[in-house]
Amino acid sequence: MWIEKIENTKGIRYKYTERFKNPLSGKNMKISVTLNTNSKQAQKKALEMLADKFDEKFYAAERKKQMRIQNLTFKAVASEWLEYIQPTLKVSTHKNYIYAVNQMMNYIDDDTLLTDFSPAIAEKIINDMYYTKNFSRGTVQIKLVVIKSIFRYAQKMNYIDDITKYTEIKLNNKPVSKEELYKATNKFLSRAELTECLSQLKKINMRIALAMEFIALTGLRVGELLALKTGDYNKSAGTINVHGNRVKCLSVYDDNAIGTPKNIYSYRCIDLNDRARQILDSFILENRRRALWNGKTYKDKGFIFTTKRGTPYQLTAINNILKRVQLGGKKISSHIFRHTHISLLTEMGIPLKAIMQRVGHNNPNTTLKIYTHVTEQMKAEISNKLKALQF
């Protein structure tokens, strides 16, 4: 420390200066205080003041930050993370993550600290959902992804140092029951089942029956079907361009209800057969009639598969109608018709890669779940026919 005598109109004062090492840059820096005397007692006081001033400047803020981190709740950090990632996600994905966080909060108190949300608690939540409550593997996997992402964000924000034990959590496969095996191998309809299913649907709701038949003919996701507009249909070429997807968590009246497809592979042009073109033509013609005859209630926004008011169907409304179909215990949902399309292409001998391109899959395992089951059935049929082969 060195002392500098300062004389001005106010009298004589003494400036005490010391060098300290900046903990951020590693460089030396000067800190000064001014007192009225230069006594031994004043010099001792100056040293204390200089140390306090340095501490206040660089360490008090750090201590305050550490106190805040120690009081951070898991819920608060999860909310921060949801806000942080929102600009990078689709609306539907962000909604799914919010729902996942809310489900996890059912297991802990709102004031549970981040530091108290241990890997063991995380694993207990995941295991309870999967093994006890029997949530689907895909549903629980999303929860696990969310937990890991929250802690990666916490590490990035310096709220926590080591997240290894969180990222190492795995969801182990559980034994498959006969019922689950049946569901896994019966996610599509045979030709006879499809005919019966559509026959029942036509008696319940003709427009929904035709829409589901269109999915079985094209392999569209139901969200892609509901996003189709007349401008996406090239009648002369007999194709449709898929570049939209219905956001199921938003109201059909929301202008943002139509978003982008599931992934980049979902952008595609699909060839239509005569029956698929016939279905499209009938919907477009009927929609025009409704717009002309009942313009006050029918608002034409260009969508093809619409309700009587011109808005795309709600997925829940479609599935409620499909639940009324009775077909040998099979669960009939909009997605089973997409799987049926894959099975029909498989029976026709279409290569796996071509099927993936047509239905917009980027992961071959997704397609193979249907492809493999169909080919196994085909092999069984061949085996039975070979038994009867005689010369």
Coordinates of C-alpha atoms in Angstrom, one line a residue:
M1 CA 0.0 0.0 0.0
W2 CA 1.2 3.5 -0.7
I3 CA 0.0 6.8 0.5
E4 CA -0.5 10.0 -1.5
K5 CA -0.9 13.4 0.2
I6 CA -3.6 15.5 -1.4
E7 CA -3.9 19.3 -0.8
N8 CA -6.8 21.4 -1.9
T9 CA -9.2 24.2 -0.7
K10 CA -10.8 21.7 1.7
G11 CA -7.4 21.0 3.4
I12 CA -5.0 18.1 3.5
R13 CA -6.2 14.5 2.9
Y14 CA -4.5 11.2 2.3
K15 CA -5.2 8.7 -0.5
Y16 CA -4.4 5.1 0.3
T17 CA -3.9 2.8 -2.7
E18 CA -3.2 -0.9 -3.0
R19 CA -2.8 -3.4 -5.8
F20 CA -5.1 -6.4 -5.9
K21 CA -5.2 -9.2 -8.4
N22 CA -8.4 -9.2 -10.5
P23 CA -9.9 -12.7 -10.0
L24 CA -11.6 -12.5 -13.4
S25 CA -8.8 -11.3 -15.6
G26 CA -5.8 -12.2 -13.5
K27 CA -4.4 -8.7 -13.9
N28 CA -3.4 -6.3 -11.2
M29 CA -5.8 -3.5 -10.4
K30 CA -5.7 -0.5 -8.1
I31 CA -8.2 0.3 -5.4
S32 CA -8.1 3.5 -3.3
V33 CA -9.7 5.1 -0.3
T34 CA -9.2 8.6 1.1
L35 CA -8.9 9.5 4.8
N36 CA -8.2 12.7 6.7
T37 CA -5.1 11.5 8.6
N38 CA -1.9 9.6 8.1
S39 CA -1.6 8.1 11.5
K40 CA -0.7 4.4 12.2
Q41 CA -4.4 3.9 13.2
A42 CA -5.5 5.5 9.9
Q43 CA -3.2 3.3 7.9
K44 CA -4.5 0.2 9.6
K45 CA -8.1 1.3 9.0
A46 CA -7.2 2.0 5.3
L47 CA -6.0 -1.5 4.9
E48 CA -9.2 -2.9 6.2
M49 CA -11.3 -0.5 4.0
L50 CA -9.3 -1.5 0.9
A51 CA -9.8 -5.2 1.6
D52 CA -13.5 -4.7 2.2
K53 CA -13.9 -2.6 -1.0
F54 CA -12.2 -5.3 -3.0
D55 CA -14.3 -8.0 -1.4
E56 CA -17.5 -6.0 -2.0
K57 CA -16.6 -5.4 -5.6
F58 CA -15.8 -9.0 -6.6
Y59 CA -16.9 -11.5 -4.0
A60 CA -20.1 -10.0 -2.4
A61 CA -21.9 -10.3 -5.8
E62 CA -20.7 -13.9 -6.1
R63 CA -21.9 -14.7 -2.6
K64 CA -25.3 -13.2 -3.5
K65 CA -25.4 -15.3 -6.6
Q66 CA -24.6 -18.4 -4.7
M67 CA -27.3 -17.6 -2.2
R68 CA -29.8 -17.3 -5.0
I69 CA -28.7 -20.6 -6.5
Q70 CA -29.0 -22.3 -3.2
N71 CA -32.6 -21.1 -3.0
L72 CA -33.5 -22.0 -6.6
T73 CA -36.4 -24.5 -6.9
F74 CA -36.6 -27.2 -9.5
K75 CA -39.9 -25.6 -10.7
A76 CA -38.2 -22.2 -11.2
V77 CA -35.4 -23.6 -13.2
A78 CA -37.8 -25.7 -15.3
S79 CA -39.8 -22.5 -16.0
E80 CA -36.5 -20.7 -17.0
W81 CA -35.6 -23.6 -19.3
L82 CA -39.1 -23.6 -20.9
E83 CA -38.8 -19.9 -21.6
Y84 CA -35.2 -20.3 -22.9
I85 CA -36.0 -23.0 -25.4
Q86 CA -39.4 -21.7 -26.6
P87 CA -38.1 -19.7 -29.6
T88 CA -36.4 -22.9 -31.0
L89 CA -39.4 -25.2 -30.8
K90 CA -42.6 -25.8 -32.6
V91 CA -45.7 -24.7 -30.6
S92 CA -46.8 -28.3 -30.2
T93 CA -43.4 -29.5 -28.9
H94 CA -43.2 -26.6 -26.4
K95 CA -46.7 -27.5 -25.2
N96 CA -45.7 -31.1 -24.8
Y97 CA -42.7 -30.1 -22.7
I98 CA -44.9 -27.9 -20.5
Y99 CA -47.2 -30.8 -19.9
A100 CA -44.2 -33.1 -19.1
V101 CA -42.9 -30.6 -16.5
N102 CA -46.4 -30.3 -15.0
Q103 CA -46.7 -34.1 -14.7
M104 CA -43.3 -34.3 -12.9
M105 CA -44.4 -31.6 -10.5
N106 CA -47.1 -34.0 -9.3
Y107 CA -44.3 -36.0 -7.6
I108 CA -42.6 -33.2 -5.7
D109 CA -43.5 -30.0 -3.8
D110 CA -43.4 -26.6 -5.6
D111 CA -40.7 -25.5 -3.2
T112 CA -38.4 -28.5 -3.8
L113 CA -34.9 -27.0 -4.3
L114 CA -32.9 -27.8 -7.4
T115 CA -30.2 -29.2 -5.3
D116 CA -32.6 -31.5 -3.5
F117 CA -34.0 -32.9 -6.8
S118 CA -31.5 -35.8 -6.8
P119 CA -30.8 -38.3 -9.6
A120 CA -32.6 -40.9 -7.4
I121 CA -35.8 -38.7 -7.3
A122 CA -35.6 -38.3 -11.1
E123 CA -35.2 -42.1 -11.5
K124 CA -38.1 -42.8 -9.1
I125 CA -40.4 -40.5 -11.1
I126 CA -39.5 -42.2 -14.4
N127 CA -39.8 -45.7 -13.0
D128 CA -43.2 -45.0 -11.4
M129 CA -44.6 -43.6 -14.7
Y130 CA -43.2 -46.5 -16.7
Y131 CA -43.5 -49.6 -14.5
T132 CA -46.3 -48.7 -12.1
K133 CA -48.6 -46.3 -14.0
N134 CA -47.8 -48.1 -17.3
F135 CA -47.3 -45.0 -19.4
S136 CA -46.0 -45.8 -22.9
R137 CA -42.3 -45.9 -23.4
G138 CA -42.4 -43.0 -25.7
T139 CA -44.3 -40.9 -23.2
V140 CA -41.9 -41.6 -20.4
Q141 CA -38.9 -41.1 -22.7
I142 CA -40.1 -37.5 -23.3
K143 CA -40.1 -36.9 -19.5
L144 CA -36.6 -38.3 -19.2
V145 CA -35.4 -36.0 -22.1
V146 CA -37.0 -33.0 -20.3
I147 CA -35.2 -33.8 -17.0
K148 CA -31.8 -34.2 -18.7
S149 CA -32.4 -31.0 -20.7
I150 CA -33.3 -29.0 -17.6
F151 CA -30.1 -30.0 -15.9
R152 CA -28.0 -29.3 -18.9
Y153 CA -29.5 -25.8 -18.9
A154 CA -28.8 -25.6 -15.1
Q155 CA -25.2 -26.5 -15.8
K156 CA -24.9 -24.0 -18.6
M157 CA -26.2 -21.3 -16.2
N158 CA -23.7 -22.4 -13.5
Y159 CA -26.5 -23.5 -11.2
I160 CA -24.9 -26.9 -10.8
D161 CA -21.5 -28.3 -11.6
D162 CA -21.8 -32.0 -12.2
I163 CA -24.9 -33.5 -14.0
T164 CA -23.3 -36.8 -15.0
K165 CA -25.6 -38.9 -12.8
Y166 CA -28.7 -37.2 -14.4
T167 CA -27.5 -37.8 -18.0
E168 CA -26.7 -41.4 -17.2
I169 CA -30.3 -42.3 -16.2
K170 CA -31.7 -44.9 -18.7
L171 CA -35.1 -46.3 -19.3
N172 CA -34.8 -50.0 -19.3
N173 CA -37.2 -52.1 -21.3
K174 CA -39.8 -53.9 -19.2
P175 CA -41.2 -57.4 -20.0
V176 CA -43.8 -57.3 -22.7
S177 CA -47.2 -58.7 -21.8
K178 CA -49.3 -60.7 -24.2
E179 CA -51.7 -57.8 -24.5
E180 CA -48.9 -55.3 -25.3
L181 CA -47.4 -57.7 -27.8
Y182 CA -50.8 -58.0 -29.5
K183 CA -51.1 -54.2 -29.6
A184 CA -47.6 -53.9 -31.1
T185 CA -48.3 -56.4 -33.8
N186 CA -51.8 -55.2 -34.6
K187 CA -51.4 -51.5 -35.3
F188 CA -52.6 -51.9 -38.9
L189 CA -55.7 -53.3 -40.6
S190 CA -55.8 -56.2 -43.1
R191 CA -57.6 -55.5 -46.4
A192 CA -60.8 -57.2 -45.1
E193 CA -60.6 -55.3 -41.7
L194 CA -60.1 -52.0 -43.6
T195 CA -63.2 -52.7 -45.7
E196 CA -65.3 -53.5 -42.7
C197 CA -64.0 -50.5 -40.7
L198 CA -64.8 -48.0 -43.5
S199 CA -68.2 -49.6 -44.0
Q200 CA -69.0 -49.0 -40.3
L201 CA -67.6 -45.5 -40.5
K202 CA -69.7 -44.5 -43.5
K203 CA -72.9 -45.3 -41.5
I204 CA -71.6 -43.1 -38.6
N205 CA -70.0 -40.2 -40.5
M206 CA -69.4 -40.3 -44.3
R207 CA -66.9 -37.4 -44.4
I208 CA -64.7 -38.9 -41.6
A209 CA -64.9 -42.3 -43.4
L210 CA -63.7 -40.8 -46.6
A211 CA -60.9 -38.8 -44.8
M212 CA -59.7 -42.0 -43.1
E213 CA -59.8 -43.9 -46.4
F214 CA -57.7 -41.1 -47.9
I215 CA -55.1 -41.6 -45.2
A216 CA -55.1 -45.4 -45.9
L217 CA -54.5 -44.5 -49.6
T218 CA -51.7 -42.0 -49.0
G219 CA -50.1 -42.7 -45.6
L220 CA -50.5 -39.1 -44.4
R221 CA -50.4 -38.2 -40.8
V222 CA -53.8 -36.9 -39.6
G223 CA -52.2 -33.5 -38.9
E224 CA -51.0 -33.4 -42.4
L225 CA -54.4 -34.4 -43.8
L226 CA -56.1 -31.6 -41.8
A227 CA -53.5 -29.0 -43.0
L228 CA -54.2 -29.8 -46.7
K229 CA -55.5 -26.9 -48.8
T230 CA -56.8 -26.8 -52.3
G231 CA -53.6 -25.1 -53.4
D232 CA -51.6 -28.2 -52.3
Y233 CA -53.5 -30.4 -54.8
N234 CA -52.2 -30.6 -58.3
K235 CA -55.1 -32.1 -60.1
S236 CA -53.5 -32.4 -63.5
A237 CA -50.4 -34.2 -62.1
G238 CA -52.4 -36.2 -59.6
T239 CA -50.2 -35.2 -56.6
I240 CA -50.4 -33.4 -53.3
N241 CA -47.7 -31.4 -51.7
V242 CA -47.3 -31.9 -47.9
H243 CA -45.8 -28.9 -46.2
G244 CA -48.1 -28.3 -43.2
N245 CA -49.3 -30.0 -40.0
R246 CA -52.3 -29.3 -37.8
V247 CA -51.1 -28.2 -34.3
K248 CA -53.5 -30.3 -32.1
C249 CA -52.9 -28.3 -28.9
L250 CA -54.3 -25.1 -30.6
S251 CA -57.9 -24.2 -31.4
V252 CA -58.9 -24.6 -35.1
Y253 CA -59.8 -20.9 -35.0
D254 CA -56.2 -20.0 -34.1
D255 CA -54.3 -18.6 -37.2
N256 CA -51.2 -20.5 -35.9
A257 CA -53.1 -23.8 -35.7
I258 CA -51.3 -24.9 -38.9
G259 CA -47.6 -25.3 -38.4
T260 CA -44.7 -27.0 -40.2
P261 CA -44.5 -30.8 -40.7
K262 CA -43.0 -33.1 -38.1
N263 CA -39.5 -33.0 -39.7
I264 CA -37.6 -32.1 -42.9
Y265 CA -38.4 -35.6 -44.3
S266 CA -42.1 -34.8 -44.0
Y267 CA -42.0 -32.2 -46.8
R268 CA -42.9 -34.3 -49.8
C269 CA -44.9 -34.7 -52.9
I270 CA -47.3 -37.7 -53.0
D271 CA -48.7 -39.4 -56.0
L272 CA -52.4 -40.2 -55.8
N273 CA -54.3 -43.1 -57.3
D274 CA -57.7 -42.6 -58.9
R275 CA -59.7 -43.3 -55.7
A276 CA -57.6 -40.8 -53.7
R277 CA -58.2 -38.1 -56.4
Q278 CA -61.9 -38.9 -56.4
I279 CA -62.1 -38.3 -52.6
L280 CA -60.3 -35.0 -52.9
D281 CA -62.5 -33.8 -55.8
S282 CA -65.7 -34.7 -53.8
F283 CA -64.5 -32.8 -50.7
I284 CA -63.5 -29.8 -52.7
L285 CA -66.8 -29.7 -54.6
E286 CA -68.9 -30.2 -51.5
N287 CA -67.0 -27.4 -49.7
R288 CA -67.7 -25.0 -52.6
R289 CA -71.4 -25.9 -52.4
R290 CA -71.4 -25.2 -48.7
A291 CA -69.6 -21.9 -49.2
L292 CA -72.2 -20.8 -51.9
W293 CA -75.3 -22.1 -50.1
N294 CA -74.4 -21.3 -46.5
G295 CA -71.8 -18.5 -46.7
K296 CA -72.8 -17.1 -43.3
T297 CA -71.7 -20.1 -41.3
Y298 CA -69.2 -21.7 -43.8
K299 CA -65.9 -19.7 -43.8
D300 CA -63.8 -20.9 -46.7
K301 CA -60.1 -20.7 -45.7
G302 CA -59.0 -23.1 -48.4
F303 CA -58.9 -26.3 -46.3
I304 CA -60.1 -29.5 -47.8
F305 CA -61.0 -31.8 -44.9
T306 CA -63.3 -29.5 -42.9
T307 CA -66.3 -29.4 -40.7
K308 CA -69.6 -27.9 -41.9
R309 CA -68.2 -24.5 -40.8
G310 CA -65.0 -24.7 -43.0
T311 CA -62.6 -25.3 -40.2
P312 CA -60.3 -28.4 -40.0
Y313 CA -61.6 -31.2 -37.8
Q314 CA -60.3 -31.4 -34.2
L315 CA -58.3 -34.7 -33.7
T316 CA -60.3 -35.5 -30.6
A317 CA -63.6 -35.2 -32.5
I318 CA -62.2 -37.6 -35.2
N319 CA -61.0 -40.2 -32.6
N320 CA -64.3 -40.0 -30.7
I321 CA -66.1 -41.0 -33.9
L322 CA -63.5 -43.8 -34.6
K323 CA -64.1 -45.2 -31.1
R324 CA -67.6 -46.2 -32.2
V325 CA -66.2 -48.7 -34.7
Q326 CA -66.2 -52.3 -33.4
L327 CA -63.6 -54.4 -35.0
G328 CA -62.4 -57.5 -33.1
G329 CA -61.1 -55.6 -30.1
K330 CA -58.8 -53.5 -32.2
K331 CA -58.3 -49.9 -31.1
I332 CA -59.2 -47.8 -34.1
S333 CA -57.5 -44.4 -34.2
S334 CA -56.6 -42.1 -37.1
H335 CA -53.0 -43.4 -37.0
I336 CA -54.0 -47.0 -37.7
F337 CA -54.9 -46.0 -41.2
R338 CA -51.4 -44.6 -41.8
H339 CA -49.9 -47.8 -40.5
T340 CA -52.3 -49.7 -42.8
H341 CA -51.0 -47.8 -45.8
I342 CA -47.4 -48.9 -44.8
S343 CA -48.6 -52.5 -44.5
L344 CA -50.4 -52.4 -47.9
L345 CA -47.2 -51.0 -49.6
T346 CA -45.2 -53.8 -47.9
E347 CA -47.6 -56.5 -49.2
M348 CA -47.0 -55.0 -52.7
G349 CA -43.3 -55.5 -52.4
I350 CA -42.4 -51.8 -52.3
P351 CA -38.8 -51.3 -51.0
L352 CA -38.4 -50.0 -47.4
K353 CA -36.6 -46.8 -48.6
A354 CA -39.4 -45.9 -51.0
I355 CA -42.0 -46.5 -48.2
M356 CA -40.1 -44.2 -45.9
Q357 CA -40.0 -41.4 -48.5
R358 CA -43.7 -41.7 -49.2
V359 CA -44.8 -41.5 -45.5
G360 CA -42.1 -39.0 -44.4
H361 CA -40.1 -41.2 -42.0
N362 CA -36.5 -40.4 -41.3
N363 CA -35.9 -43.3 -38.9
P364 CA -36.1 -46.8 -40.6
N365 CA -37.0 -48.4 -37.2
T366 CA -40.3 -46.5 -37.2
T367 CA -41.2 -48.0 -40.5
L368 CA -39.8 -51.4 -39.7
K369 CA -42.2 -51.8 -36.7
I370 CA -45.0 -52.2 -39.3
Y371 CA -42.8 -53.6 -42.2
T372 CA -41.4 -56.5 -40.1
H373 CA -44.8 -57.6 -38.7
V374 CA -46.3 -57.6 -42.2
T375 CA -43.5 -59.5 -43.8
E376 CA -43.6 -62.1 -41.0
Q377 CA -47.3 -62.7 -41.8
M378 CA -46.4 -62.9 -45.4
K379 CA -43.8 -65.6 -44.6
A380 CA -46.3 -67.5 -42.6
E381 CA -48.7 -67.5 -45.6
I382 CA -46.0 -68.6 -47.9
S383 CA -45.1 -71.5 -45.5
N384 CA -48.8 -72.6 -45.4
K385 CA -49.0 -72.5 -49.1
L386 CA -45.8 -74.5 -49.6
K387 CA -47.2 -77.3 -47.3
A388 CA -50.0 -77.8 -49.8
L389 CA -47.6 -77.7 -52.8
Q390 CA -47.6 -81.1 -54.6
F391 CA -46.4 -82.5 -57.9

